Amino acid sequence: MHKNSLAKATVNAAHGLVTLGFYWRLSILGMLAAALMIPVLGMAQSAGAYVTFAILAIYVPVLWIRRWGGTARRVALLFSLMVLFLVPLAIYISGVDALGLLLERLGKDSTLTGRTVIWAFGLEEIAKAPIGGVGFGAFWSVPSYARLYIEAYVDEGLYWFHNSYIELMVGNGLLGAVTFFGLLIAVVIRCFRWYLQDGSVTSGYYLFYVLINLVAALSDNVIYNEHSIRHMLIAMAWIYAGRALGRWRDVPPRI
């Protein structure tokens, strides 16, 4: 198995095990099972997977506190979001090169295994067509000097920029990005409201699933590709949250 596929599968398994543990009221067992994924994660040697796996540290408290009522849920979410944003800020202010240390420990170079090289080419393409982009997947299907260079010096079979947001801007430009982000923000808001309303394990899972993929999208194209399981689950999050909030019906009402 390719290391990226192994990393993604391991992170999904860990979050799924924790979720099922809380769902079946066996939370301790679920967390122990997720901990067994750590050695497998070490085999994958993926910095992005370590980051998304670490989100369990704020996901577990949110699931644990969900039964304490609406106020406790709000406090749990606020605390989790503060940790999510303040920890990177504290590391930045302290001057510690956390990313460099992690890459060194994983035996990777400062280019994130060629990612920064690819991103530089992507940013150049965005500058060429910032409004409408070049078309979905067009950069990787039309021969060009940039594509030949990337395939020769980074990865012969590469067909994405290892960044969903750069991929989106290259393919669809600012017009596509506004629409895409509008949809994602709407899903996140709806999932937040769903969790605050009933505090169910299902609502917590979908909320953090969307957030995890928004973070993972910084280093991989996980949400801007066709027929992805992530697209399906994000669509399911929108539908199920709509049902819980009374905004979605399977059968239209009679007129």
XYZ file of C-alpha atoms in Angstrom:
255
model
C 0.000 0.000 0.000
C 1.212 3.511 -0.796
C 2.191 5.437 2.336
C -0.341 8.229 1.660
C -3.180 5.726 1.333
C -2.013 3.991 4.503
C -1.859 7.310 6.380
C -5.353 8.384 5.327
C -6.856 4.974 6.095
C -5.177 4.924 9.518
C -6.457 8.382 10.492
C -9.986 7.553 9.301
C -9.866 4.275 11.240
C -8.735 6.023 14.433
C -11.453 8.666 14.273
C -14.015 6.026 13.359
C -13.037 3.804 16.287
C -13.322 6.688 18.744
C -16.720 7.631 17.305
C -18.063 4.077 17.447
C -16.781 3.750 21.005
C -18.822 6.736 22.119
C -21.801 5.654 20.003
C -21.904 2.207 21.643
C -21.119 3.703 25.075
C -17.715 2.037 25.125
C -15.690 5.231 24.877
C -12.604 3.929 26.726
C -12.462 0.850 24.493
C -12.811 3.028 21.406
C -9.937 5.280 22.465
C -7.725 2.283 23.262
C -8.477 0.819 19.835
C -7.594 4.163 18.232
C -4.302 4.199 20.142
C -3.409 0.915 18.439
C -3.338 2.858 15.171
C -0.279 4.859 16.295
C 2.317 2.210 15.276
C 0.642 1.918 11.876
C 0.730 5.701 11.585
C 4.462 5.531 12.278
C 4.862 3.157 9.345
C 3.197 5.672 7.027
C 5.664 8.453 7.997
C 3.177 11.171 7.044
C 3.399 14.589 8.695
C -0.133 15.480 7.580
C -1.504 12.275 9.066
C 0.122 13.070 12.432
C -1.578 16.480 12.447
C -5.042 15.136 11.563
C -4.616 12.277 14.049
C -3.761 14.800 16.769
C -7.167 16.442 16.269
C -8.490 13.551 18.383
C -7.169 15.533 21.352
C -9.946 18.083 20.853
C -12.495 15.698 19.314
C -12.687 13.417 22.356
C -13.558 16.226 24.847
C -16.301 17.469 22.531
C -17.886 13.993 22.470
C -17.389 13.543 26.220
C -19.065 16.811 27.198
C -21.921 16.562 24.675
C -24.415 15.235 27.304
C -23.922 18.135 29.712
C -26.366 20.415 27.944
C -26.256 23.231 25.401
C -24.013 25.573 27.417
C -21.424 22.847 28.033
C -21.430 22.003 24.326
C -20.748 25.614 23.426
C -17.901 25.783 25.939
C -16.441 22.513 24.634
C -16.550 23.712 21.038
C -15.084 27.098 21.943
C -12.265 25.468 23.897
C -11.555 23.014 21.075
C -11.394 25.762 18.463
C -9.151 27.852 20.718
C -6.751 24.913 21.056
C -6.887 24.303 17.319
C -5.815 27.873 16.544
C -3.831 28.912 19.625
C -1.421 25.960 19.714
C -0.006 26.729 16.236
C 0.090 30.425 17.192
C 2.002 29.666 20.409
C 4.486 27.507 18.493
C 4.978 30.309 15.964
C 5.523 32.961 18.664
C 7.950 30.735 20.556
C 10.142 30.520 17.463
C 10.262 26.718 17.564
C 10.418 25.190 14.096
C 7.911 22.454 14.944
C 7.361 21.520 11.306
C 11.086 21.297 10.670
C 11.605 19.114 13.731
C 8.751 16.823 12.688
C 10.074 16.529 9.139
C 13.562 15.809 10.445
C 12.208 13.091 12.727
C 10.336 11.556 9.787
C 13.406 11.727 7.568
C 11.821 14.185 5.145
C 13.315 17.249 3.492
C 12.266 20.894 3.860
C 10.245 20.776 0.626
C 7.679 18.436 2.236
C 8.668 15.681 -0.200
C 8.496 18.042 -3.147
C 5.230 19.692 -2.162
C 6.618 23.226 -1.931
C 8.021 22.855 -5.451
C 4.624 21.788 -6.768
C 2.852 24.565 -4.880
C 5.164 27.164 -6.451
C 4.151 26.001 -9.927
C 0.509 26.045 -8.856
C 0.745 29.640 -7.639
C 2.269 30.629 -10.984
C -0.669 29.039 -12.812
C -3.143 30.873 -10.564
C -1.504 34.180 -11.486
C -2.032 33.403 -15.175
C -5.802 32.858 -14.887
C -6.952 34.142 -11.476
C -10.637 34.702 -12.267
C -11.878 31.607 -14.084
C -8.927 29.212 -13.850
C -7.772 26.865 -16.589
C -10.497 24.247 -16.169
C -10.928 21.203 -13.925
C -7.884 18.947 -14.293
C -6.702 20.829 -17.393
C -3.229 21.541 -16.013
C -2.557 17.815 -15.625
C -4.044 16.750 -18.965
C -2.418 19.313 -21.313
C 1.364 18.980 -21.922
C 3.384 21.950 -20.658
C 6.901 22.752 -19.473
C 5.721 23.033 -15.864
C 3.954 19.673 -15.928
C 6.923 17.933 -17.587
C 9.289 19.419 -14.991
C 7.107 18.271 -12.097
C 6.773 14.748 -13.496
C 10.516 14.536 -14.189
C 11.838 15.872 -10.878
C 9.053 15.293 -8.330
C 6.719 12.438 -9.288
C 6.263 10.807 -12.677
C 2.619 9.903 -12.146
C 1.550 13.031 -10.285
C -1.821 14.483 -11.253
C -2.573 16.986 -8.476
C -0.874 19.796 -6.516
C -1.092 18.074 -3.107
C -3.230 21.019 -1.949
C -6.988 21.195 -2.500
C -7.077 24.983 -2.383
C -4.327 25.486 -4.964
C -5.978 22.827 -7.136
C -9.275 24.669 -6.872
C -7.791 28.042 -7.782
C -5.839 26.609 -10.724
C -8.864 24.754 -12.062
C -11.728 27.150 -11.364
C -10.159 30.426 -10.279
C -11.698 32.938 -7.933
C -15.229 32.362 -9.253
C -15.062 28.657 -8.474
C -13.370 29.236 -5.120
C -16.120 31.583 -3.909
C -18.806 29.012 -4.756
C -16.811 26.105 -3.333
C -16.030 27.841 -0.048
C -19.596 29.074 0.212
C -20.807 25.476 0.148
C -18.192 24.281 2.647
C -18.894 27.130 5.074
C -22.614 26.400 4.844
C -21.972 22.727 5.698
C -19.767 23.652 8.675
C -22.328 26.130 10.051
C -25.129 23.607 9.678
C -23.073 20.904 11.428
C -22.216 23.309 14.262
C -25.921 24.058 14.778
C -26.759 20.351 14.633
C -24.232 19.503 17.351
C -25.355 22.383 19.577
C -28.989 21.332 19.151
C -28.815 17.662 20.164
C -25.178 16.882 21.003
C -25.374 13.481 19.336
C -22.295 11.424 18.522
C -23.326 11.475 14.868
C -23.449 15.274 14.779
C -20.028 15.497 16.445
C -18.538 13.026 13.990
C -19.750 14.850 10.886
C -18.704 18.234 12.255
C -15.150 17.104 12.945
C -14.979 15.036 9.769
C -15.534 18.177 7.725
C -13.055 20.184 9.841
C -10.401 17.453 9.630
C -10.633 17.394 5.852
C -10.373 21.178 5.664
C -7.054 20.859 7.533
C -5.879 17.847 5.504
C -6.651 19.768 2.301
C -3.589 21.935 2.974
C -1.228 19.076 2.071
C -3.335 16.777 -0.110
C -6.126 17.048 -2.637
C -8.724 15.421 -0.415
C -11.832 17.492 -1.178
C -11.393 18.684 -4.768
C -11.696 15.532 -6.850
C -14.523 13.655 -8.476
C -16.530 10.872 -6.802
C -14.538 10.978 -3.569
C -15.800 9.268 -0.424
C -15.112 12.591 1.312
C -17.521 14.353 -1.032
C -20.149 11.744 -0.238
C -19.690 12.124 3.517
C -19.738 15.928 3.316
C -22.973 15.707 1.299
C -24.360 13.315 3.908
C -23.397 15.788 6.636
C -25.405 18.496 4.848
C -28.443 16.221 4.448
C -28.464 14.699 7.943
C -27.859 18.060 9.610
C -30.709 19.500 7.549
C -33.008 16.716 8.692
C -32.077 17.247 12.352
C -32.671 20.997 12.040
C -35.981 20.472 10.241
C -34.733 21.932 6.959
C -34.719 18.769 4.869
C -37.526 16.392 3.992
C -37.302 13.166 2.051
C -40.763 13.723 0.560
C -41.917 17.208 -0.499
C -45.005 18.418 1.353
C -48.301 18.403 -0.513
C -49.379 21.709 -1.941
